PDB file of C-alpha atoms in Angstrom:
ATOM      1  CA  MET A   1       0.000   0.000   0.000  1.00  0.00           C
ATOM      2  CA  SER A   2       1.380   3.397  -1.019  1.00  0.00           C
ATOM      3  CA  ILE A   3       0.278   6.389   1.038  1.00  0.00           C
ATOM      4  CA  ARG A   4       1.001   9.709  -0.668  1.00  0.00           C
ATOM      5  CA  VAL A   5       2.565  12.203   1.712  1.00  0.00           C
ATOM      6  CA  GLY A   6       3.860  15.753   1.567  1.00  0.00           C
ATOM      7  CA  ILE A   7       6.080  17.887   3.769  1.00  0.00           C
ATOM      8  CA  VAL A   8       5.824  21.636   4.089  1.00  0.00           C
ATOM      9  CA  GLY A   9       8.845  23.277   5.678  1.00  0.00           C
ATOM     10  CA  ILE A  10      11.090  20.547   4.324  1.00  0.00           C
ATOM     11  CA  SER A  11      14.274  22.635   4.407  1.00  0.00           C
ATOM     12  CA  GLY A  12      14.162  23.066   8.180  1.00  0.00           C
ATOM     13  CA  PHE A  13      15.625  20.600  10.645  1.00  0.00           C
ATOM     14  CA  GLY A  14      12.257  19.070  11.532  1.00  0.00           C
ATOM     15  CA  GLY A  15      11.125  18.837   7.923  1.00  0.00           C
ATOM     16  CA  GLY A  16      14.456  17.393   6.841  1.00  0.00           C
ATOM     17  CA  GLU A  17      14.291  14.750   9.544  1.00  0.00           C
ATOM     18  CA  ALA A  18      10.758  13.864   8.476  1.00  0.00           C
ATOM     19  CA  MET A  19      12.043  13.454   4.924  1.00  0.00           C
ATOM     20  CA  ARG A  20      14.809  11.127   6.121  1.00  0.00           C
ATOM     21  CA  LEU A  21      12.328   8.887   7.932  1.00  0.00           C
ATOM     22  CA  ILE A  22       9.740   8.901   5.147  1.00  0.00           C
ATOM     23  CA  ALA A  23      12.393   8.019   2.547  1.00  0.00           C
ATOM     24  CA  SER A  24      12.752   4.550   4.084  1.00  0.00           C
ATOM     25  CA  HIS A  25       9.154   4.110   5.237  1.00  0.00           C
ATOM     26  CA  PRO A  26       7.530   0.923   3.907  1.00  0.00           C
ATOM     27  CA  SER A  27       4.162   2.590   3.123  1.00  0.00           C
ATOM     28  CA  PHE A  28       4.754   6.329   2.759  1.00  0.00           C
ATOM     29  CA  GLU A  29       5.668   7.830  -0.616  1.00  0.00           C
ATOM     30  CA  LEU A  30       6.945  11.404  -0.582  1.00  0.00           C
ATOM     31  CA  VAL A  31       5.329  13.122  -3.565  1.00  0.00           C
ATOM     32  CA  TYR A  32       5.242  16.762  -2.452  1.00  0.00           C
ATOM     33  CA  ALA A  33       7.794  19.039  -0.810  1.00  0.00           C
ATOM     34  CA  ALA A  34       7.208  22.706  -0.088  1.00  0.00           C
ATOM     35  CA  GLY A  35       9.044  25.630   1.428  1.00  0.00           C
ATOM     36  CA  GLU A  36       9.598  29.345   1.087  1.00  0.00           C
ATOM     37  CA  GLY A  37      13.226  30.316   0.539  1.00  0.00           C
ATOM     38  CA  SER A  38      14.048  26.884  -0.901  1.00  0.00           C
ATOM     39  CA  ALA A  39      11.231  26.861  -3.491  1.00  0.00           C
ATOM     40  CA  GLY A  40      12.460  25.935  -6.952  1.00  0.00           C
ATOM     41  CA  SER A  41      15.347  23.837  -5.657  1.00  0.00           C
ATOM     42  CA  ARG A  42      15.580  20.085  -6.069  1.00  0.00           C
ATOM     43  CA  LEU A  43      15.816  18.023  -2.897  1.00  0.00           C
ATOM     44  CA  VAL A  44      19.320  16.962  -3.885  1.00  0.00           C
ATOM     45  CA  ASP A  45      20.363  20.631  -3.963  1.00  0.00           C
ATOM     46  CA  ARG A  46      19.317  21.052  -0.330  1.00  0.00           C
ATOM     47  CA  PHE A  47      20.168  17.536   0.875  1.00  0.00           C
ATOM     48  CA  PRO A  48      23.046  16.108  -1.186  1.00  0.00           C
ATOM     49  CA  GLY A  49      22.716  12.716   0.502  1.00  0.00           C
ATOM     50  CA  VAL A  50      19.017  12.273  -0.266  1.00  0.00           C
ATOM     51  CA  PRO A  51      18.068   8.850  -1.702  1.00  0.00           C
ATOM     52  CA  ALA A  52      18.179   8.760  -5.500  1.00  0.00           C
ATOM     53  CA  LYS A  53      14.432   8.166  -5.800  1.00  0.00           C
ATOM     54  CA  LEU A  54      13.785  11.592  -4.220  1.00  0.00           C
ATOM     55  CA  ALA A  55      16.721  13.540  -5.628  1.00  0.00           C
ATOM     56  CA  GLU A  56      14.872  15.258  -8.472  1.00  0.00           C
ATOM     57  CA  LEU A  57      11.744  16.171  -6.511  1.00  0.00           C
ATOM     58  CA  VAL A  58      11.385  19.944  -6.779  1.00  0.00           C
ATOM     59  CA  ILE A  59      10.533  21.969  -3.694  1.00  0.00           C
ATOM     60  CA  GLU A  60       7.414  24.012  -4.443  1.00  0.00           C
ATOM     61  CA  LYS A  61       6.352  27.314  -2.973  1.00  0.00           C
ATOM     62  CA  TRP A  62       3.958  26.530  -0.148  1.00  0.00           C
ATOM     63  CA  ASP A  63       0.369  27.154  -1.121  1.00  0.00           C
ATOM     64  CA  PRO A  64      -2.446  25.075   0.432  1.00  0.00           C
ATOM     65  CA  GLU A  65      -4.686  25.912  -2.534  1.00  0.00           C
ATOM     66  CA  THR A  66      -2.472  24.070  -5.036  1.00  0.00           C
ATOM     67  CA  LEU A  67      -1.723  20.831  -3.213  1.00  0.00           C
ATOM     68  CA  PRO A  68      -1.523  17.687  -5.325  1.00  0.00           C
ATOM     69  CA  LYS A  69      -3.525  14.632  -4.285  1.00  0.00           C
ATOM     70  CA  LEU A  70      -2.198  13.724  -0.824  1.00  0.00           C
ATOM     71  CA  ASP A  71      -3.175  11.352   1.933  1.00  0.00           C
ATOM     72  CA  VAL A  72      -1.026  12.891   4.679  1.00  0.00           C
ATOM     73  CA  LEU A  73       0.650  16.289   5.056  1.00  0.00           C
ATOM     74  CA  PHE A  74       3.434  16.905   7.567  1.00  0.00           C
ATOM     75  CA  ALA A  75       3.664  20.600   8.457  1.00  0.00           C
ATOM     76  CA  SER A  76       6.955  21.738   9.960  1.00  0.00           C
ATOM     77  CA  LEU A  77       6.474  25.483  10.218  1.00  0.00           C
ATOM     78  CA  PRO A  78       7.486  28.000  12.903  1.00  0.00           C
ATOM     79  CA  THR A  79       5.007  28.633  15.683  1.00  0.00           C
ATOM     80  CA  GLY A  80       2.514  31.220  14.481  1.00  0.00           C
ATOM     81  CA  ALA A  81       2.897  30.311  10.810  1.00  0.00           C
ATOM     82  CA  SER A  82       0.604  27.313  10.405  1.00  0.00           C
ATOM     83  CA  ALA A  83      -2.823  28.048  11.933  1.00  0.00           C
ATOM     84  CA  ASP A  84      -4.299  30.047   9.051  1.00  0.00           C
ATOM     85  CA  VAL A  85      -2.766  28.161   6.150  1.00  0.00           C
ATOM     86  CA  LEU A  86      -3.496  24.656   7.454  1.00  0.00           C
ATOM     87  CA  ALA A  87      -7.141  25.631   7.844  1.00  0.00           C
ATOM     88  CA  ARG A  88      -7.233  25.856   4.035  1.00  0.00           C
ATOM     89  CA  VAL A  89      -5.960  22.311   3.453  1.00  0.00           C
ATOM     90  CA  PRO A  90      -8.726  20.027   2.141  1.00  0.00           C
ATOM     91  CA  LYS A  91     -10.495  18.036   4.847  1.00  0.00           C
ATOM     92  CA  GLU A  92      -9.677  14.712   3.223  1.00  0.00           C
ATOM     93  CA  VAL A  93      -5.938  15.312   3.708  1.00  0.00           C
ATOM     94  CA  LYS A  94      -4.755  14.129   7.103  1.00  0.00           C
ATOM     95  CA  ILE A  95      -2.377  16.572   8.817  1.00  0.00           C
ATOM     96  CA  VAL A  96       0.317  16.109  11.428  1.00  0.00           C
ATOM     97  CA  ASP A  97       1.413  19.554  12.604  1.00  0.00           C
ATOM     98  CA  ILE A  98       4.968  19.372  13.936  1.00  0.00           C
ATOM     99  CA  GLY A  99       4.808  23.083  14.812  1.00  0.00           C
ATOM    100  CA  GLY A 100       3.154  24.633  17.821  1.00  0.00           C
ATOM    101  CA  ASP A 101      -0.052  26.260  16.575  1.00  0.00           C
ATOM    102  CA  HIS A 102      -2.534  23.430  17.192  1.00  0.00           C
ATOM    103  CA  ARG A 103      -1.581  21.942  20.544  1.00  0.00           C
ATOM    104  CA  TYR A 104      -4.758  21.740  22.631  1.00  0.00           C
ATOM    105  CA  VAL A 105      -6.806  23.416  19.908  1.00  0.00           C
ATOM    106  CA  ASP A 106     -10.354  22.175  19.341  1.00  0.00           C
ATOM    107  CA  GLY A 107     -10.549  19.693  16.495  1.00  0.00           C
ATOM    108  CA  TRP A 108      -6.929  18.616  16.877  1.00  0.00           C
ATOM    109  CA  ALA A 109      -5.791  15.537  18.797  1.00  0.00           C
ATOM    110  CA  TYR A 110      -2.779  16.091  21.048  1.00  0.00           C
ATOM    111  CA  GLY A 111      -0.272  13.600  19.664  1.00  0.00           C
ATOM    112  CA  LEU A 112       1.494  12.319  22.774  1.00  0.00           C
ATOM    113  CA  ALA A 113       1.689   8.980  21.045  1.00  0.00           C
ATOM    114  CA  ASP A 114       3.268   6.849  23.764  1.00  0.00           C
ATOM    115  CA  VAL A 115       0.733   7.935  26.381  1.00  0.00           C
ATOM    116  CA  TRP A 116      -2.555   8.228  24.430  1.00  0.00           C
ATOM    117  CA  PRO A 117      -2.240   6.173  21.221  1.00  0.00           C
ATOM    118  CA  ALA A 118      -5.956   5.266  21.228  1.00  0.00           C
ATOM    119  CA  GLU A 119      -6.869   8.965  21.126  1.00  0.00           C
ATOM    120  CA  ILE A 120      -4.822   9.432  17.951  1.00  0.00           C
ATOM    121  CA  GLU A 121      -5.936   6.411  15.942  1.00  0.00           C
ATOM    122  CA  GLY A 122      -8.268   7.386  13.115  1.00  0.00           C
ATOM    123  CA  GLN A 123      -7.933  11.148  13.640  1.00  0.00           C
ATOM    124  CA  THR A 124      -7.410  13.495  10.699  1.00  0.00           C
ATOM    125  CA  ARG A 125      -5.781  16.416  12.534  1.00  0.00           C
ATOM    126  CA  VAL A 126      -2.959  15.757  15.026  1.00  0.00           C
ATOM    127  CA  ALA A 127      -0.789  18.289  16.836  1.00  0.00           C
ATOM    128  CA  ASN A 128       2.664  16.974  17.659  1.00  0.00           C
ATOM    129  CA  PRO A 129       3.954  17.779  21.164  1.00  0.00           C
ATOM    130  CA  GLY A 130       6.971  20.025  21.484  1.00  0.00           C
ATOM    131  CA  CYS A 131      10.381  18.505  22.152  1.00  0.00           C
ATOM    132  CA  PHE A 132      10.511  19.518  25.831  1.00  0.00           C
ATOM    133  CA  PRO A 133       6.971  18.230  26.495  1.00  0.00           C
ATOM    134  CA  ALA A 134       7.847  14.944  24.761  1.00  0.00           C
ATOM    135  CA  ALA A 135      10.688  14.296  27.205  1.00  0.00           C
ATOM    136  CA  THR A 136       8.978  15.779  30.255  1.00  0.00           C
ATOM    137  CA  LEU A 137       5.525  14.264  29.919  1.00  0.00           C
ATOM    138  CA  THR A 138       6.803  10.811  29.016  1.00  0.00           C
ATOM    139  CA  ALA A 139       8.765  10.770  32.284  1.00  0.00           C
ATOM    140  CA  LEU A 140       5.945  12.260  34.384  1.00  0.00           C
ATOM    141  CA  ALA A 141       2.945  10.340  33.004  1.00  0.00           C
ATOM    142  CA  PRO A 142       3.357   7.131  35.060  1.00  0.00           C
ATOM    143  CA  LEU A 143       3.866   9.101  38.271  1.00  0.00           C
ATOM    144  CA  LEU A 144       0.908  11.390  37.701  1.00  0.00           C
ATOM    145  CA  ALA A 145      -1.437   8.620  36.577  1.00  0.00           C
ATOM    146  CA  ASN A 146      -0.589   6.621  39.708  1.00  0.00           C
ATOM    147  CA  HIS A 147      -0.719   9.664  42.030  1.00  0.00           C
ATOM    148  CA  LEU A 148       2.868   9.190  43.176  1.00  0.00           C
ATOM    149  CA  ILE A 149       3.696  12.915  42.998  1.00  0.00           C
ATOM    150  CA  GLU A 150       1.941  16.214  43.639  1.00  0.00           C
ATOM    151  CA  PRO A 151       1.002  17.866  40.314  1.00  0.00           C
ATOM    152  CA  ALA A 152       1.143  21.380  41.762  1.00  0.00           C
ATOM    153  CA  ASN A 153       4.801  21.194  42.823  1.00  0.00           C
ATOM    154  CA  ILE A 154       6.896  20.336  39.782  1.00  0.00           C
ATOM    155  CA  VAL A 155      10.161  21.977  38.745  1.00  0.00           C
ATOM    156  CA  ILE A 156      11.600  21.104  35.314  1.00  0.00           C
ATOM    157  CA  ASP A 157      15.261  21.717  34.505  1.00  0.00           C
ATOM    158  CA  ALA A 158      15.776  21.041  30.783  1.00  0.00           C
ATOM    159  CA  LYS A 159      18.816  20.940  28.494  1.00  0.00           C
ATOM    160  CA  THR A 160      18.605  20.996  24.695  1.00  0.00           C
ATOM    161  CA  GLY A 161      20.902  20.936  21.703  1.00  0.00           C
ATOM    162  CA  ILE A 162      21.037  23.948  19.400  1.00  0.00           C
ATOM    163  CA  SER A 163      19.098  22.268  16.552  1.00  0.00           C
ATOM    164  CA  GLY A 164      15.999  22.931  18.668  1.00  0.00           C
ATOM    165  CA  ALA A 165      16.270  26.574  17.611  1.00  0.00           C
ATOM    166  CA  GLY A 166      15.517  25.592  14.019  1.00  0.00           C
ATOM    167  CA  ARG A 167      17.563  25.936  10.871  1.00  0.00           C
ATOM    168  CA  GLY A 168      16.802  29.628  10.514  1.00  0.00           C
ATOM    169  CA  GLY A 169      18.132  30.568  13.935  1.00  0.00           C
ATOM    170  CA  ASP A 170      20.191  33.742  14.202  1.00  0.00           C
ATOM    171  CA  SER A 171      23.698  34.769  15.153  1.00  0.00           C
ATOM    172  CA  LYS A 172      23.273  33.921  18.831  1.00  0.00           C
ATOM    173  CA  PHE A 173      23.082  30.223  17.903  1.00  0.00           C
ATOM    174  CA  GLY A 174      26.336  30.207  15.919  1.00  0.00           C
ATOM    175  CA  TYR A 175      29.335  28.077  16.828  1.00  0.00           C
ATOM    176  CA  ALA A 176      31.281  30.864  18.547  1.00  0.00           C
ATOM    177  CA  GLU A 177      28.307  31.812  20.722  1.00  0.00           C
ATOM    178  CA  SER A 178      27.207  28.263  21.586  1.00  0.00           C
ATOM    179  CA  ASN A 179      30.488  26.385  21.993  1.00  0.00           C
ATOM    180  CA  GLU A 180      31.751  26.106  25.600  1.00  0.00           C
ATOM    181  CA  ASN A 181      28.592  27.852  26.783  1.00  0.00           C
ATOM    182  CA  VAL A 182      25.322  27.029  28.565  1.00  0.00           C
ATOM    183  CA  VAL A 183      22.454  29.519  28.340  1.00  0.00           C
ATOM    184  CA  PRO A 184      19.096  29.574  30.161  1.00  0.00           C
ATOM    185  CA  TYR A 185      16.253  31.110  28.184  1.00  0.00           C
ATOM    186  CA  GLY A 186      12.469  31.422  27.999  1.00  0.00           C
ATOM    187  CA  LEU A 187      12.275  32.054  31.742  1.00  0.00           C
ATOM    188  CA  LEU A 188       8.743  31.935  33.207  1.00  0.00           C
ATOM    189  CA  LYS A 189       7.024  32.167  29.813  1.00  0.00           C
ATOM    190  CA  HIS A 190       8.379  29.477  27.487  1.00  0.00           C
ATOM    191  CA  VAL A 191       5.989  28.543  24.678  1.00  0.00           C
ATOM    192  CA  HIS A 192       5.897  24.895  25.819  1.00  0.00           C
ATOM    193  CA  MET A 193       4.668  25.642  29.351  1.00  0.00           C
ATOM    194  CA  PRO A 194       0.933  25.725  28.544  1.00  0.00           C
ATOM    195  CA  GLU A 195       0.873  22.276  26.949  1.00  0.00           C
ATOM    196  CA  ILE A 196       2.999  20.811  29.753  1.00  0.00           C
ATOM    197  CA  ALA A 197       0.673  22.263  32.391  1.00  0.00           C
ATOM    198  CA  ARG A 198      -2.459  21.189  30.531  1.00  0.00           C
ATOM    199  CA  THR A 199      -1.218  17.621  30.178  1.00  0.00           C
ATOM    200  CA  ILE A 200      -0.106  17.399  33.817  1.00  0.00           C
ATOM    201  CA  GLU A 201      -3.650  18.333  34.786  1.00  0.00           C
ATOM    202  CA  ARG A 202      -5.165  15.794  32.379  1.00  0.00           C
ATOM    203  CA  LEU A 203      -2.989  12.997  33.725  1.00  0.00           C
ATOM    204  CA  SER A 204      -3.381  13.821  37.406  1.00  0.00           C
ATOM    205  CA  GLY A 205      -6.808  15.419  37.739  1.00  0.00           C
ATOM    206  CA  GLY A 206      -5.144  18.153  39.820  1.00  0.00           C
ATOM    207  CA  SER A 207      -3.745  21.636  39.357  1.00  0.00           C
ATOM    208  CA  ALA A 208      -0.351  22.412  37.808  1.00  0.00           C
ATOM    209  CA  ALA A 209      -0.363  25.936  39.202  1.00  0.00           C
ATOM    210  CA  GLY A 210       3.106  25.642  40.743  1.00  0.00           C
ATOM    211  CA  LEU A 211       4.847  24.471  37.561  1.00  0.00           C
ATOM    212  CA  VAL A 212       8.343  25.863  36.966  1.00  0.00           C
ATOM    213  CA  PHE A 213      10.107  25.190  33.674  1.00  0.00           C
ATOM    214  CA  THR A 214      13.570  26.450  32.743  1.00  0.00           C
ATOM    215  CA  PRO A 215      15.248  25.289  29.511  1.00  0.00           C
ATOM    216  CA  HIS A 216      18.959  25.636  28.819  1.00  0.00           C
ATOM    217  CA  LEU A 217      20.813  25.656  25.517  1.00  0.00           C
ATOM    218  CA  VAL A 218      23.911  23.444  25.632  1.00  0.00           C
ATOM    219  CA  PRO A 219      26.691  23.040  23.033  1.00  0.00           C
ATOM    220  CA  MET A 220      25.529  19.874  21.289  1.00  0.00           C
ATOM    221  CA  THR A 221      23.584  19.462  18.062  1.00  0.00           C
ATOM    222  CA  ARG A 222      20.725  17.148  19.087  1.00  0.00           C
ATOM    223  CA  GLY A 223      19.092  15.872  22.236  1.00  0.00           C
ATOM    224  CA  VAL A 224      16.919  16.869  25.178  1.00  0.00           C
ATOM    225  CA  LEU A 225      17.454  15.880  28.797  1.00  0.00           C
ATOM    226  CA  VAL A 226      15.028  16.915  31.517  1.00  0.00           C
ATOM    227  CA  SER A 227      15.540  16.557  35.250  1.00  0.00           C
ATOM    228  CA  ILE A 228      12.201  17.036  36.985  1.00  0.00           C
ATOM    229  CA  TYR A 229      11.921  17.701  40.730  1.00  0.00           C
ATOM    230  CA  CYS A 230       8.655  16.613  42.339  1.00  0.00           C
ATOM    231  CA  ARG A 231       7.077  16.200  45.769  1.00  0.00           C
ATOM    232  CA  GLY A 232       6.089  12.646  46.652  1.00  0.00           C
ATOM    233  CA  ARG A 233       6.634   9.794  49.123  1.00  0.00           C
ATOM    234  CA  ALA A 234       7.267   7.060  46.554  1.00  0.00           C
ATOM    235  CA  THR A 235      10.490   5.055  46.492  1.00  0.00           C
ATOM    236  CA  THR A 236      12.743   4.717  43.475  1.00  0.00           C
ATOM    237  CA  ASP A 237      11.558   1.143  42.950  1.00  0.00           C
ATOM    238  CA  GLN A 238       7.905   2.212  43.103  1.00  0.00           C
ATOM    239  CA  CYS A 239       8.507   4.853  40.427  1.00  0.00           C
ATOM    240  CA  LEU A 240      10.385   2.443  38.159  1.00  0.00           C
ATOM    241  CA  ASP A 241       7.708  -0.223  38.613  1.00  0.00           C
ATOM    242  CA  ALA A 242       4.934   2.278  37.823  1.00  0.00           C
ATOM    243  CA  ALA A 243       6.715   3.302  34.621  1.00  0.00           C
ATOM    244  CA  ARG A 244       7.336  -0.279  33.515  1.00  0.00           C
ATOM    245  CA  ARG A 245       3.662  -1.128  34.015  1.00  0.00           C
ATOM    246  CA  PHE A 246       2.477   2.093  32.357  1.00  0.00           C
ATOM    247  CA  TYR A 247       4.631   1.541  29.264  1.00  0.00           C
ATOM    248  CA  ALA A 248       4.334  -2.239  29.057  1.00  0.00           C
ATOM    249  CA  GLY A 249       4.111  -3.157  25.380  1.00  0.00           C
ATOM    250  CA  ARG A 250       4.853   0.384  24.196  1.00  0.00           C
ATOM    251  CA  PRO A 251       7.613   0.104  21.575  1.00  0.00           C
ATOM    252  CA  PHE A 252       9.505   3.351  22.012  1.00  0.00           C
ATOM    253  CA  VAL A 253       9.787   4.017  25.751  1.00  0.00           C
ATOM    254  CA  ARG A 254      12.684   2.489  27.658  1.00  0.00           C
ATOM    255  CA  VAL A 255      12.661   2.528  31.461  1.00  0.00           C
ATOM    256  CA  SER A 256      16.218   2.577  32.789  1.00  0.00           C
ATOM    257  CA  ASP A 257      17.657   1.879  36.240  1.00  0.00           C
ATOM    258  CA  LYS A 258      20.445   4.326  35.385  1.00  0.00           C
ATOM    259  CA  PRO A 259      20.124   8.045  34.675  1.00  0.00           C
ATOM    260  CA  PRO A 260      19.625   8.394  30.885  1.00  0.00           C
ATOM    261  CA  GLN A 261      21.980  10.165  28.509  1.00  0.00           C
ATOM    262  CA  THR A 262      21.130  12.092  25.354  1.00  0.00           C
ATOM    263  CA  LYS A 263      23.432   9.902  23.228  1.00  0.00           C
ATOM    264  CA  TRP A 264      21.183   6.923  23.970  1.00  0.00           C
ATOM    265  CA  ALA A 265      18.420   8.422  21.803  1.00  0.00           C
ATOM    266  CA  THR A 266      20.340  10.232  19.028  1.00  0.00           C
ATOM    267  CA  GLY A 267      18.786   9.671  15.612  1.00  0.00           C
ATOM    268  CA  SER A 268      15.940   7.544  16.982  1.00  0.00           C
ATOM    269  CA  ASN A 269      12.303   7.768  18.061  1.00  0.00           C
ATOM    270  CA  LEU A 270      13.140   6.367  21.497  1.00  0.00           C
ATOM    271  CA  ALA A 271      12.381   8.009  24.838  1.00  0.00           C
ATOM    272  CA  PHE A 272      14.309   7.013  27.950  1.00  0.00           C
ATOM    273  CA  VAL A 273      12.975   7.592  31.461  1.00  0.00           C
ATOM    274  CA  SER A 274      14.397   6.944  34.908  1.00  0.00           C
ATOM    275  CA  TYR A 275      13.752   7.924  38.517  1.00  0.00           C
ATOM    276  CA  ALA A 276      15.460   8.562  41.838  1.00  0.00           C
ATOM    277  CA  ALA A 277      13.457   9.118  45.003  1.00  0.00           C
ATOM    278  CA  ASP A 278      13.986   9.852  48.700  1.00  0.00           C
ATOM    279  CA  PRO A 279      10.689   9.346  50.591  1.00  0.00           C
ATOM    280  CA  GLU A 280      12.123  10.836  53.781  1.00  0.00           C
ATOM    281  CA  ARG A 281      12.729  14.108  51.972  1.00  0.00           C
ATOM    282  CA  ASN A 282       9.397  13.952  50.093  1.00  0.00           C
ATOM    283  CA  LEU A 283      11.446  14.093  46.888  1.00  0.00           C
ATOM    284  CA  VAL A 284      11.100  12.347  43.534  1.00  0.00           C
ATOM    285  CA  ILE A 285      13.410  13.107  40.616  1.00  0.00           C
ATOM    286  CA  ALA A 286      12.096  12.045  37.203  1.00  0.00           C
ATOM    287  CA  MET A 287      14.434  12.069  34.210  1.00  0.00           C
ATOM    288  CA  GLY A 288      13.595  11.951  30.514  1.00  0.00           C
ATOM    289  CA  VAL A 289      15.693  11.895  27.347  1.00  0.00           C
ATOM    290  CA  VAL A 290      14.657  12.200  23.692  1.00  0.00           C
ATOM    291  CA  ASP A 291      16.252  13.278  20.436  1.00  0.00           C
ATOM    292  CA  ASN A 292      14.639  16.678  19.877  1.00  0.00           C
ATOM    293  CA  LEU A 293      14.423  16.028  16.116  1.00  0.00           C
ATOM    294  CA  GLY A 294      13.297  12.407  16.596  1.00  0.00           C
ATOM    295  CA  LYS A 295      10.775  11.745  19.352  1.00  0.00           C
ATOM    296  CA  GLY A 296      10.713  15.507  19.923  1.00  0.00           C
ATOM    297  CA  ALA A 297       9.620  16.274  16.352  1.00  0.00           C
ATOM    298  CA  ALA A 298       9.737  14.156  13.175  1.00  0.00           C
ATOM    299  CA  GLY A 299       9.943  10.721  14.799  1.00  0.00           C
ATOM    300  CA  GLN A 300       6.799  11.221  16.823  1.00  0.00           C
ATOM    301  CA  ALA A 301       5.145  12.848  13.801  1.00  0.00           C
ATOM    302  CA  VAL A 302       5.705   9.684  11.760  1.00  0.00           C
ATOM    303  CA  GLN A 303       4.500   7.609  14.712  1.00  0.00           C
ATOM    304  CA  ASN A 304       1.330   9.705  14.812  1.00  0.00           C
ATOM    305  CA  ALA A 305       0.902   9.391  11.051  1.00  0.00           C
ATOM    306  CA  ASN A 306       1.174   5.614  11.372  1.00  0.00           C
ATOM    307  CA  LEU A 307      -1.570   5.671  13.992  1.00  0.00           C
ATOM    308  CA  ILE A 308      -3.970   7.818  11.959  1.00  0.00           C
ATOM    309  CA  CYS A 309      -3.371   5.715   8.837  1.00  0.00           C
ATOM    310  CA  GLY A 310      -3.962   2.390  10.581  1.00  0.00           C
ATOM    311  CA  LEU A 311      -0.376   1.214  10.067  1.00  0.00           C
ATOM    312  CA  PRO A 312       1.857  -0.578  12.561  1.00  0.00           C
ATOM    313  CA  GLU A 313       3.023   2.079  14.983  1.00  0.00           C
ATOM    314  CA  THR A 314       6.673   1.195  14.425  1.00  0.00           C
ATOM    315  CA  ALA A 315       6.576   1.400  10.619  1.00  0.00           C
ATOM    316  CA  GLY A 316       9.642   3.263   9.384  1.00  0.00           C
ATOM    317  CA  LEU A 317      10.886   3.857  12.926  1.00  0.00           C
ATOM    318  CA  ASP A 318      12.695   0.646  13.829  1.00  0.00           C
ATOM    319  CA  GLY A 319      16.189   2.015  13.258  1.00  0.00           C
ATOM    320  CA  GLY A 320      18.450   2.156  16.283  1.00  0.00           C
ATOM    321  CA  PRO A 321      20.178   5.249  17.666  1.00  0.00           C
ATOM    322  CA  VAL A 322      23.342   6.632  16.095  1.00  0.00           C
ATOM    323  CA  TRP A 323      26.343   5.626  18.208  1.00  0.00           C
ATOM    324  CA  PRO A 324      28.811   7.081  18.997  1.00  0.00           C
TER     325      PRO A 324
END
């Protein structure tokens, strides 16, 4: 079965990663690529290592009114750039929005695929979680669902590679500025906070009013690691057991006895979670790791597309991490 797919925003990091995964997907056929500044170029001009079957595909100027016949459209556009244009895509075209405009918007399923796969199956509009929420919520979900921590007292310390800023970026994300440097940003008002808070409340039934989230840019290309400080009386073993039960049979979440490392997930759709707890101090530390371009963007987008198309969830995503 050939499922005709398109990618808008293909020249960005998220769109390029989606292209890489779709190129080897057993059921998806990339027939449409769109962008702005890259319009008119062939894929091989932008991605010299692209498979030969896609090399001559020309990147078109993005226009939802002139789409060819598609089954699925992946949209990898900056936050604020997709809401209006995706509303003009024909209803029969399924959309996975990798950008941020449709998270917790009516009519769009929130695509936290490892936690709520049944809510994604058969949908036609899916909003991919952000990269920080993907790592954070995957680690927190078993604890919240089993009431092992207090939802109103959560502090998230996150580290991300510079590819999370997108391919456009600006001079502050250059090598000289990023190398040998760690930078906190988005203090108190990061764009991912609302979806993290909303999902914490969905999972726990309580308030996330005390949520604190501070991301840091670190000098690596890919990866997200979150260390999450929570209030709770659970032991380490209770947290690990809750996670293993919660994710039993889920193909992409690995529960580790050891603190996870970003290298474990590089180039994959895997998420790693682990826990350390001290009941006497009313302290639980949850840890999560994803590749920000994999599970944090294109990997989970393909996983969501598999779910909405009725395909095996792992289709096109079985490749292992890149090591070293």
